């Protein structure tokens, strides 16, 4: 009797790393693979949905300054030792890393044991951990056609597989995006809950300043920081705009399916989800994102005119009002943006990544 092969999924403890890792884990499990998740303690808040038979909590740390870096080095060495012991016991067939410091010990251990290794880069810029490890792994996969900060040799062998999205978001690719016509225009504002004061405060004022004919048709759903909830609700109320304002929306797929326009950040998952959902958007890349990766992520959509981008330094009420007016005032504009977004979508990214993981495992 043959034992099912084992895939170790190693991911840093943030949603940007964990969500694509989860999508791959489900796909590998459906193909009959056993899955083990390697992460740090931060990753535990995201791991409930993982179809993993075991979770390895590996030591990993980061920091700046000599003392913090020394501590990080010791933690990574300890994490590598933990991973090597675990991989020997489990007989791991392939180790897939998604970036973030917690993925480093697992990948280093696998490289030292000469096990098949693969990294997936979510952003249009190769992240720091992946940048160090990319020359030493067997295969490199990327979400975007662009892979900045990668060496020529890494770029040459990187495979564009897309960013795996959750199943409920993936399902949106199969439905037809519908234009608002002369009816209500549903605007979804995301990213405001993650400390994005610029979205929480500027967007309500910008939408309230729209020409009457447009403003009266708006139905807004907005994520907002808790401290700006009431102010946003009041602005919408006084402007006569029907609005739901909350710190967090759980049913993002349902809300995306009904939206006509999204205003938000340009994280890798967001850009992939907007493409799969064929969603017109106005994006404000996070200025402090490492290596300016959000601005580069947004190019996937702006290069085909599926999105408008306003850089954070240029965001004013007037600028955002002008951008929204430009998109909504032209009846054909939303439809062409939607078609353009769909044209760059990779709905089967999880399958493509799983194919590459299986090929890497041999």
mmCIF file of C-alpha atoms in Angstrom:
data_model
loop_
_atom_site.group_PDB
_atom_site.id
_atom_site.type_symbol
_atom_site.label_atom_id
_atom_site.label_comp_id
_atom_site.label_asym_id
_atom_site.label_seq_id
_atom_site.Cartn_x
_atom_site.Cartn_y
_atom_site.Cartn_z
ATOM 1 C CA UNK A 1 0.000 0.000 0.000
ATOM 2 C CA UNK A 2 1.417 3.403 -0.999
ATOM 3 C CA UNK A 3 1.321 6.208 1.524
ATOM 4 C CA UNK A 4 -0.005 9.579 0.325
ATOM 5 C CA UNK A 5 2.681 12.147 -0.391
ATOM 6 C CA UNK A 6 3.219 14.995 2.069
ATOM 7 C CA UNK A 7 3.287 18.715 1.236
ATOM 8 C CA UNK A 8 4.537 21.176 3.847
ATOM 9 C CA UNK A 9 3.023 24.638 3.413
ATOM 10 C CA UNK A 10 5.173 27.309 5.122
ATOM 11 C CA UNK A 11 3.745 30.804 5.505
ATOM 12 C CA UNK A 12 4.276 33.978 7.523
ATOM 13 C CA UNK A 13 1.596 34.904 10.012
ATOM 14 C CA UNK A 14 -0.327 37.511 7.994
ATOM 15 C CA UNK A 15 -3.432 37.150 5.853
ATOM 16 C CA UNK A 16 -1.493 38.093 2.714
ATOM 17 C CA UNK A 17 0.665 34.997 3.140
ATOM 18 C CA UNK A 18 -1.855 32.681 4.778
ATOM 19 C CA UNK A 19 -4.817 33.013 2.392
ATOM 20 C CA UNK A 20 -2.959 31.798 -0.744
ATOM 21 C CA UNK A 21 -1.291 29.109 1.390
ATOM 22 C CA UNK A 22 -4.751 27.962 2.508
ATOM 23 C CA UNK A 23 -5.989 27.845 -1.116
ATOM 24 C CA UNK A 24 -3.029 25.637 -2.099
ATOM 25 C CA UNK A 25 -3.531 23.403 0.954
ATOM 26 C CA UNK A 26 -7.155 22.733 -0.055
ATOM 27 C CA UNK A 27 -6.148 21.969 -3.651
ATOM 28 C CA UNK A 28 -3.358 19.576 -2.583
ATOM 29 C CA UNK A 29 -5.699 17.844 -0.119
ATOM 30 C CA UNK A 30 -8.280 17.379 -2.902
ATOM 31 C CA UNK A 31 -5.547 15.709 -4.962
ATOM 32 C CA UNK A 32 -4.943 13.195 -2.180
ATOM 33 C CA UNK A 33 -1.881 14.809 -0.627
ATOM 34 C CA UNK A 34 -1.334 15.051 3.095
ATOM 35 C CA UNK A 35 -0.724 18.638 4.223
ATOM 36 C CA UNK A 36 1.285 20.028 7.144
ATOM 37 C CA UNK A 37 1.298 23.747 7.959
ATOM 38 C CA UNK A 38 4.473 25.441 9.207
ATOM 39 C CA UNK A 39 4.002 28.946 10.591
ATOM 40 C CA UNK A 40 4.642 31.038 13.691
ATOM 41 C CA UNK A 41 2.266 31.852 16.531
ATOM 42 C CA UNK A 42 0.741 34.800 14.615
ATOM 43 C CA UNK A 43 -0.374 32.404 11.897
ATOM 44 C CA UNK A 44 -2.554 30.472 14.322
ATOM 45 C CA UNK A 45 -5.355 33.055 14.005
ATOM 46 C CA UNK A 46 -5.687 32.172 10.298
ATOM 47 C CA UNK A 47 -5.170 28.418 10.408
ATOM 48 C CA UNK A 48 -8.650 27.184 11.392
ATOM 49 C CA UNK A 49 -9.612 26.553 7.758
ATOM 50 C CA UNK A 50 -6.397 24.736 6.865
ATOM 51 C CA UNK A 51 -6.880 21.054 5.942
ATOM 52 C CA UNK A 52 -3.611 20.255 7.729
ATOM 53 C CA UNK A 53 -3.044 17.050 9.675
ATOM 54 C CA UNK A 54 -0.408 18.798 11.765
ATOM 55 C CA UNK A 55 0.782 22.322 12.533
ATOM 56 C CA UNK A 56 4.443 23.062 13.101
ATOM 57 C CA UNK A 57 4.999 26.213 15.165
ATOM 58 C CA UNK A 58 8.557 27.100 14.172
ATOM 59 C CA UNK A 59 10.684 29.699 15.928
ATOM 60 C CA UNK A 60 11.255 32.736 13.742
ATOM 61 C CA UNK A 61 11.746 36.394 14.507
ATOM 62 C CA UNK A 62 12.726 39.646 12.925
ATOM 63 C CA UNK A 63 13.740 43.072 14.118
ATOM 64 C CA UNK A 64 16.067 45.976 13.617
ATOM 65 C CA UNK A 65 19.116 46.883 15.622
ATOM 66 C CA UNK A 66 21.983 44.571 16.631
ATOM 67 C CA UNK A 67 20.259 42.939 19.629
ATOM 68 C CA UNK A 68 17.003 42.232 17.785
ATOM 69 C CA UNK A 69 18.890 40.843 14.771
ATOM 70 C CA UNK A 70 20.994 38.599 17.002
ATOM 71 C CA UNK A 71 17.830 37.291 18.650
ATOM 72 C CA UNK A 72 16.257 36.746 15.236
ATOM 73 C CA UNK A 73 19.293 34.800 14.068
ATOM 74 C CA UNK A 74 19.155 32.523 17.112
ATOM 75 C CA UNK A 75 15.396 31.991 16.646
ATOM 76 C CA UNK A 76 15.807 31.075 12.956
ATOM 77 C CA UNK A 77 18.598 28.592 13.753
ATOM 78 C CA UNK A 78 16.330 27.027 16.367
ATOM 79 C CA UNK A 79 13.449 26.982 13.857
ATOM 80 C CA UNK A 80 15.629 25.282 11.217
ATOM 81 C CA UNK A 81 16.570 22.581 13.737
ATOM 82 C CA UNK A 82 12.886 22.057 14.637
ATOM 83 C CA UNK A 83 11.940 21.849 10.942
ATOM 84 C CA UNK A 84 14.698 19.358 10.079
ATOM 85 C CA UNK A 85 13.561 17.013 12.844
ATOM 86 C CA UNK A 86 9.924 17.323 11.738
ATOM 87 C CA UNK A 87 10.694 16.774 8.031
ATOM 88 C CA UNK A 88 12.741 13.667 8.803
ATOM 89 C CA UNK A 89 9.895 12.271 10.927
ATOM 90 C CA UNK A 90 7.216 13.170 8.354
ATOM 91 C CA UNK A 91 9.323 12.418 5.266
ATOM 92 C CA UNK A 92 8.200 15.641 3.533
ATOM 93 C CA UNK A 93 7.985 15.295 -0.272
ATOM 94 C CA UNK A 94 7.853 19.019 -1.081
ATOM 95 C CA UNK A 95 8.043 22.239 0.946
ATOM 96 C CA UNK A 96 6.204 25.287 -0.428
ATOM 97 C CA UNK A 97 7.034 28.687 1.090
ATOM 98 C CA UNK A 98 4.855 31.787 0.790
ATOM 99 C CA UNK A 99 7.235 34.378 2.214
ATOM 100 C CA UNK A 100 7.384 36.126 5.552
ATOM 101 C CA UNK A 101 10.029 35.345 8.136
ATOM 102 C CA UNK A 102 8.271 32.239 9.520
ATOM 103 C CA UNK A 103 8.639 30.508 6.132
ATOM 104 C CA UNK A 104 12.450 30.829 6.289
ATOM 105 C CA UNK A 105 13.275 28.047 8.795
ATOM 106 C CA UNK A 106 11.136 25.507 6.896
ATOM 107 C CA UNK A 107 12.692 26.345 3.530
ATOM 108 C CA UNK A 108 16.263 26.456 4.867
ATOM 109 C CA UNK A 109 15.752 23.058 6.526
ATOM 110 C CA UNK A 110 14.365 21.581 3.296
ATOM 111 C CA UNK A 111 17.232 23.044 1.212
ATOM 112 C CA UNK A 112 19.810 21.601 3.633
ATOM 113 C CA UNK A 113 18.112 18.189 3.414
ATOM 114 C CA UNK A 114 17.971 18.496 -0.399
ATOM 115 C CA UNK A 115 14.181 18.141 -0.390
ATOM 116 C CA UNK A 116 12.157 19.613 -3.277
ATOM 117 C CA UNK A 117 11.353 23.282 -2.571
ATOM 118 C CA UNK A 118 9.138 25.915 -4.167
ATOM 119 C CA UNK A 119 8.401 29.529 -3.239
ATOM 120 C CA UNK A 120 5.366 31.581 -4.221
ATOM 121 C CA UNK A 121 5.623 35.376 -4.264
ATOM 122 C CA UNK A 122 2.289 37.155 -3.768
ATOM 123 C CA UNK A 123 3.438 40.655 -4.688
ATOM 124 C CA UNK A 124 4.853 42.249 -7.823
ATOM 125 C CA UNK A 125 8.103 42.726 -5.864
ATOM 126 C CA UNK A 126 10.057 39.732 -4.538
ATOM 127 C CA UNK A 127 9.864 40.001 -0.733
ATOM 128 C CA UNK A 128 12.929 40.016 1.480
ATOM 129 C CA UNK A 129 12.724 36.417 2.705
ATOM 130 C CA UNK A 130 11.938 35.099 -0.773
ATOM 131 C CA UNK A 131 14.723 37.241 -2.263
ATOM 132 C CA UNK A 132 17.300 35.509 -0.064
ATOM 133 C CA UNK A 133 15.952 32.007 -0.670
ATOM 134 C CA UNK A 134 14.905 32.170 -4.352
ATOM 135 C CA UNK A 135 18.354 31.315 -5.795
ATOM 136 C CA UNK A 136 18.452 28.138 -3.672
ATOM 137 C CA UNK A 137 14.990 26.626 -4.223
ATOM 138 C CA UNK A 138 14.009 24.336 -7.083
ATOM 139 C CA UNK A 139 11.125 26.421 -8.421
ATOM 140 C CA UNK A 140 9.766 29.966 -8.136
ATOM 141 C CA UNK A 141 6.140 30.921 -8.729
ATOM 142 C CA UNK A 142 4.748 34.450 -8.916
ATOM 143 C CA UNK A 143 1.313 36.073 -8.767
ATOM 144 C CA UNK A 144 2.139 38.854 -11.198
ATOM 145 C CA UNK A 145 3.941 39.018 -14.561
ATOM 146 C CA UNK A 146 6.185 41.635 -12.897
ATOM 147 C CA UNK A 147 8.750 40.394 -10.349
ATOM 148 C CA UNK A 148 10.831 43.365 -9.253
ATOM 149 C CA UNK A 149 13.929 42.986 -7.042
ATOM 150 C CA UNK A 150 14.539 39.488 -8.428
ATOM 151 C CA UNK A 151 17.877 38.626 -10.035
ATOM 152 C CA UNK A 152 17.872 37.985 -13.804
ATOM 153 C CA UNK A 153 18.363 34.246 -13.224
ATOM 154 C CA UNK A 154 15.435 34.053 -10.784
ATOM 155 C CA UNK A 155 13.233 36.102 -13.141
ATOM 156 C CA UNK A 156 14.111 33.813 -16.021
ATOM 157 C CA UNK A 157 12.861 30.694 -14.256
ATOM 158 C CA UNK A 158 9.899 32.189 -12.380
ATOM 159 C CA UNK A 159 6.518 30.821 -13.447
ATOM 160 C CA UNK A 160 3.490 33.131 -13.396
ATOM 161 C CA UNK A 161 0.716 31.105 -11.751
ATOM 162 C CA UNK A 162 -1.385 33.942 -10.308
ATOM 163 C CA UNK A 163 -2.540 34.489 -6.737
ATOM 164 C CA UNK A 164 -4.720 31.695 -5.350
ATOM 165 C CA UNK A 165 -7.991 33.134 -4.032
ATOM 166 C CA UNK A 166 -10.533 31.592 -1.675
ATOM 167 C CA UNK A 167 -13.210 29.366 -3.231
ATOM 168 C CA UNK A 168 -16.093 31.789 -2.636
ATOM 169 C CA UNK A 169 -14.172 34.558 -4.438
ATOM 170 C CA UNK A 170 -13.141 32.161 -7.238
ATOM 171 C CA UNK A 171 -16.847 31.412 -7.832
ATOM 172 C CA UNK A 172 -17.389 35.068 -8.819
ATOM 173 C CA UNK A 173 -15.411 34.479 -12.031
ATOM 174 C CA UNK A 174 -18.270 32.299 -13.293
ATOM 175 C CA UNK A 175 -20.971 34.934 -12.802
ATOM 176 C CA UNK A 176 -21.539 37.818 -15.188
ATOM 177 C CA UNK A 177 -20.779 41.282 -13.817
ATOM 178 C CA UNK A 178 -23.869 43.426 -14.398
ATOM 179 C CA UNK A 179 -23.857 47.130 -15.149
ATOM 180 C CA UNK A 180 -25.974 49.366 -12.904
ATOM 181 C CA UNK A 181 -27.738 50.795 -15.970
ATOM 182 C CA UNK A 182 -30.033 53.563 -14.717
ATOM 183 C CA UNK A 183 -30.491 51.873 -11.313
ATOM 184 C CA UNK A 184 -28.651 52.084 -7.983
ATOM 185 C CA UNK A 185 -24.831 52.087 -8.099
ATOM 186 C CA UNK A 186 -23.288 49.843 -5.433
ATOM 187 C CA UNK A 187 -19.918 51.117 -4.183
ATOM 188 C CA UNK A 188 -17.824 48.933 -1.863
ATOM 189 C CA UNK A 189 -15.073 50.666 0.131
ATOM 190 C CA UNK A 190 -12.522 48.253 1.629
ATOM 191 C CA UNK A 191 -9.272 48.570 3.532
ATOM 192 C CA UNK A 192 -10.507 51.207 5.964
ATOM 193 C CA UNK A 193 -10.429 48.816 8.906
ATOM 194 C CA UNK A 194 -6.653 48.288 8.673
ATOM 195 C CA UNK A 195 -5.745 51.717 9.962
ATOM 196 C CA UNK A 196 -6.370 53.397 6.624
ATOM 197 C CA UNK A 197 -7.501 56.770 7.912
ATOM 198 C CA UNK A 198 -7.277 58.170 4.400
ATOM 199 C CA UNK A 199 -9.995 55.775 3.210
ATOM 200 C CA UNK A 200 -12.128 56.044 6.354
ATOM 201 C CA UNK A 201 -12.213 59.837 6.353
ATOM 202 C CA UNK A 202 -11.754 60.986 2.761
ATOM 203 C CA UNK A 203 -14.093 58.591 0.939
ATOM 204 C CA UNK A 204 -17.386 59.660 2.605
ATOM 205 C CA UNK A 205 -16.610 63.325 1.955
ATOM 206 C CA UNK A 206 -15.607 62.594 -1.651
ATOM 207 C CA UNK A 207 -18.788 60.604 -2.363
ATOM 208 C CA UNK A 208 -20.920 63.271 -0.663
ATOM 209 C CA UNK A 209 -19.431 65.843 -3.077
ATOM 210 C CA UNK A 210 -20.532 63.962 -6.223
ATOM 211 C CA UNK A 211 -22.988 65.647 -8.616
ATOM 212 C CA UNK A 212 -26.607 65.215 -7.445
ATOM 213 C CA UNK A 213 -27.622 62.877 -10.260
ATOM 214 C CA UNK A 214 -24.876 60.389 -9.331
ATOM 215 C CA UNK A 215 -25.019 60.863 -5.578
ATOM 216 C CA UNK A 216 -28.742 60.026 -5.395
ATOM 217 C CA UNK A 217 -28.100 56.615 -7.007
ATOM 218 C CA UNK A 218 -25.330 55.518 -4.634
ATOM 219 C CA UNK A 219 -25.579 52.624 -2.212
ATOM 220 C CA UNK A 220 -22.351 52.440 -0.201
ATOM 221 C CA UNK A 221 -20.861 49.681 1.936
ATOM 222 C CA UNK A 222 -17.748 50.916 3.710
ATOM 223 C CA UNK A 223 -15.188 49.382 6.036
ATOM 224 C CA UNK A 224 -14.065 52.046 8.481
ATOM 225 C CA UNK A 225 -11.866 52.485 11.528
ATOM 226 C CA UNK A 226 -13.972 52.292 14.718
ATOM 227 C CA UNK A 227 -13.174 55.893 15.664
ATOM 228 C CA UNK A 228 -14.417 57.237 12.312
ATOM 229 C CA UNK A 229 -17.609 55.126 12.041
ATOM 230 C CA UNK A 230 -20.021 57.724 13.373
ATOM 231 C CA UNK A 231 -18.486 60.606 11.437
ATOM 232 C CA UNK A 232 -18.728 58.596 8.182
ATOM 233 C CA UNK A 233 -22.352 57.612 8.892
ATOM 234 C CA UNK A 234 -23.246 61.245 9.582
ATOM 235 C CA UNK A 235 -21.655 62.468 6.329
ATOM 236 C CA UNK A 236 -23.571 59.858 4.320
ATOM 237 C CA UNK A 237 -26.817 60.666 6.161
ATOM 238 C CA UNK A 238 -26.529 64.384 5.492
ATOM 239 C CA UNK A 239 -25.680 63.722 1.828
ATOM 240 C CA UNK A 240 -28.730 61.478 1.447
ATOM 241 C CA UNK A 241 -26.588 58.456 0.581
ATOM 242 C CA UNK A 242 -27.779 55.016 1.697
ATOM 243 C CA UNK A 243 -24.741 53.552 3.479
ATOM 244 C CA UNK A 244 -23.689 50.661 5.698
ATOM 245 C CA UNK A 245 -20.512 51.475 7.629
ATOM 246 C CA UNK A 246 -18.800 48.809 9.748
ATOM 247 C CA UNK A 247 -15.270 47.965 10.970
ATOM 248 C CA UNK A 248 -15.216 44.598 9.202
ATOM 249 C CA UNK A 249 -17.248 42.754 6.564
ATOM 250 C CA UNK A 250 -17.255 38.969 6.824
ATOM 251 C CA UNK A 251 -19.135 38.112 3.633
ATOM 252 C CA UNK A 252 -16.702 39.784 1.243
ATOM 253 C CA UNK A 253 -17.597 37.470 -1.672
ATOM 254 C CA UNK A 254 -21.296 38.311 -1.360
ATOM 255 C CA UNK A 255 -20.580 42.020 -1.187
ATOM 256 C CA UNK A 256 -18.191 41.865 -4.153
ATOM 257 C CA UNK A 257 -20.799 39.990 -6.191
ATOM 258 C CA UNK A 258 -23.249 42.894 -5.796
ATOM 259 C CA UNK A 259 -20.755 45.769 -6.201
ATOM 260 C CA UNK A 260 -20.287 47.905 -9.298
ATOM 261 C CA UNK A 261 -17.155 49.727 -8.098
ATOM 262 C CA UNK A 262 -14.577 49.072 -5.367
ATOM 263 C CA UNK A 263 -12.459 51.755 -3.696
ATOM 264 C CA UNK A 264 -9.562 50.331 -1.694
ATOM 265 C CA UNK A 265 -5.913 49.412 -1.264
ATOM 266 C CA UNK A 266 -3.751 47.453 -3.723
ATOM 267 C CA UNK A 267 -2.599 44.433 -1.736
ATOM 268 C CA UNK A 268 -1.772 41.332 -3.796
ATOM 269 C CA UNK A 269 -4.895 39.433 -2.683
ATOM 270 C CA UNK A 270 -7.089 42.476 -3.331
ATOM 271 C CA UNK A 271 -5.777 42.911 -6.888
ATOM 272 C CA UNK A 272 -6.203 39.188 -7.633
ATOM 273 C CA UNK A 273 -9.733 39.178 -6.198
ATOM 274 C CA UNK A 274 -10.735 42.283 -8.187
ATOM 275 C CA UNK A 275 -9.526 40.630 -11.401
ATOM 276 C CA UNK A 276 -11.324 37.340 -10.699
ATOM 277 C CA UNK A 277 -14.515 39.219 -9.752
ATOM 278 C CA UNK A 278 -14.237 41.377 -12.926
ATOM 279 C CA UNK A 279 -14.512 44.426 -10.680
ATOM 280 C CA UNK A 280 -13.822 48.051 -11.697
ATOM 281 C CA UNK A 281 -11.815 49.806 -8.997
ATOM 282 C CA UNK A 282 -10.170 52.966 -7.743
ATOM 283 C CA UNK A 283 -7.020 52.009 -5.828
ATOM 284 C CA UNK A 284 -4.954 53.952 -3.307
ATOM 285 C CA UNK A 285 -1.709 51.972 -2.801
ATOM 286 C CA UNK A 286 -0.362 51.905 0.754
ATOM 287 C CA UNK A 287 2.539 54.355 0.721
ATOM 288 C CA UNK A 288 4.561 52.572 3.425
ATOM 289 C CA UNK A 289 4.294 49.093 1.820
ATOM 290 C CA UNK A 290 7.750 47.478 1.609
ATOM 291 C CA UNK A 291 9.511 48.278 -1.688
ATOM 292 C CA UNK A 292 6.366 50.189 -2.770
ATOM 293 C CA UNK A 293 4.889 46.818 -3.757
ATOM 294 C CA UNK A 294 1.236 47.953 -3.698
ATOM 295 C CA UNK A 295 1.836 50.535 -6.428
ATOM 296 C CA UNK A 296 3.451 47.833 -8.561
ATOM 297 C CA UNK A 297 0.654 45.342 -7.759
ATOM 298 C CA UNK A 298 -1.892 47.869 -9.028
ATOM 299 C CA UNK A 299 -0.223 47.894 -12.450
ATOM 300 C CA UNK A 300 -1.827 44.526 -13.216
ATOM 301 C CA UNK A 301 -5.142 46.407 -13.352
ATOM 302 C CA UNK A 302 -4.064 49.896 -14.444
ATOM 303 C CA UNK A 303 -2.073 48.613 -17.441
ATOM 304 C CA UNK A 304 -5.322 47.308 -18.969
ATOM 305 C CA UNK A 305 -7.420 50.263 -17.693
ATOM 306 C CA UNK A 306 -9.386 48.128 -15.244
ATOM 307 C CA UNK A 307 -8.544 50.501 -12.385
ATOM 308 C CA UNK A 308 -7.729 54.106 -11.591
ATOM 309 C CA UNK A 309 -4.897 54.740 -9.135
ATOM 310 C CA UNK A 310 -4.452 57.733 -6.865
ATOM 311 C CA UNK A 311 -1.156 57.774 -4.961
ATOM 312 C CA UNK A 312 -1.537 58.413 -1.236
ATOM 313 C CA UNK A 313 0.269 61.763 -1.399
ATOM 314 C CA UNK A 314 -2.192 62.916 -4.070
ATOM 315 C CA UNK A 315 -5.383 61.879 -2.274
ATOM 316 C CA UNK A 316 -7.712 64.780 -1.530
ATOM 317 C CA UNK A 317 -11.498 64.960 -1.392
ATOM 318 C CA UNK A 318 -11.492 66.761 -4.760
ATOM 319 C CA UNK A 319 -9.144 64.225 -6.408
ATOM 320 C CA UNK A 320 -11.211 61.249 -5.247
ATOM 321 C CA UNK A 321 -14.497 62.938 -6.224
ATOM 322 C CA UNK A 322 -13.071 63.626 -9.691
ATOM 323 C CA UNK A 323 -11.899 60.014 -10.094
ATOM 324 C CA UNK A 324 -15.276 58.556 -9.034
ATOM 325 C CA UNK A 325 -17.156 61.013 -11.265
ATOM 326 C CA UNK A 326 -14.927 60.110 -14.221
ATOM 327 C CA UNK A 327 -15.695 56.423 -13.790
ATOM 328 C CA UNK A 328 -19.431 56.656 -13.044
ATOM 329 C CA UNK A 329 -20.493 59.505 -15.368
ATOM 330 C CA UNK A 330 -19.588 57.610 -18.554
ATOM 331 C CA UNK A 331 -22.164 54.803 -19.033
ATOM 332 C CA UNK A 332 -19.750 52.495 -20.872
ATOM 333 C CA UNK A 333 -16.744 53.046 -18.626
ATOM 334 C CA UNK A 334 -17.665 50.608 -15.831
ATOM 335 C CA UNK A 335 -18.438 47.824 -18.301
ATOM 336 C CA UNK A 336 -15.123 48.259 -20.139
ATOM 337 C CA UNK A 337 -13.219 48.343 -16.817
ATOM 338 C CA UNK A 338 -14.968 45.137 -15.736
ATOM 339 C CA UNK A 339 -14.080 43.343 -18.978
ATOM 340 C CA UNK A 340 -10.483 44.542 -18.654
ATOM 341 C CA UNK A 341 -10.229 43.258 -15.059
ATOM 342 C CA UNK A 342 -11.540 39.856 -16.111
ATOM 343 C CA UNK A 343 -9.004 39.714 -18.959
ATOM 344 C CA UNK A 344 -6.066 39.611 -16.511
ATOM 345 C CA UNK A 345 -7.651 37.205 -14.008
ATOM 346 C CA UNK A 346 -6.109 33.798 -13.299
ATOM 347 C CA UNK A 347 -9.035 31.960 -11.681
ATOM 348 C CA UNK A 348 -7.222 28.623 -11.597
ATOM 349 C CA UNK A 349 -4.143 29.950 -9.758
ATOM 350 C CA UNK A 350 -4.459 27.362 -6.961
ATOM 351 C CA UNK A 351 -4.518 24.538 -9.539
ATOM 352 C CA UNK A 352 -1.539 25.990 -11.413
ATOM 353 C CA UNK A 353 0.446 26.283 -8.196
ATOM 354 C CA UNK A 354 -0.506 22.732 -7.187
ATOM 355 C CA UNK A 355 0.614 21.478 -10.613
ATOM 356 C CA UNK A 356 3.981 23.164 -10.082
ATOM 357 C CA UNK A 357 4.272 21.734 -6.548
ATOM 358 C CA UNK A 358 3.604 18.229 -7.862
ATOM 359 C CA UNK A 359 6.097 18.676 -10.728
ATOM 360 C CA UNK A 360 8.712 19.993 -8.267
ATOM 361 C CA UNK A 361 8.158 17.014 -5.967
ATOM 362 C CA UNK A 362 8.746 14.714 -8.929
#
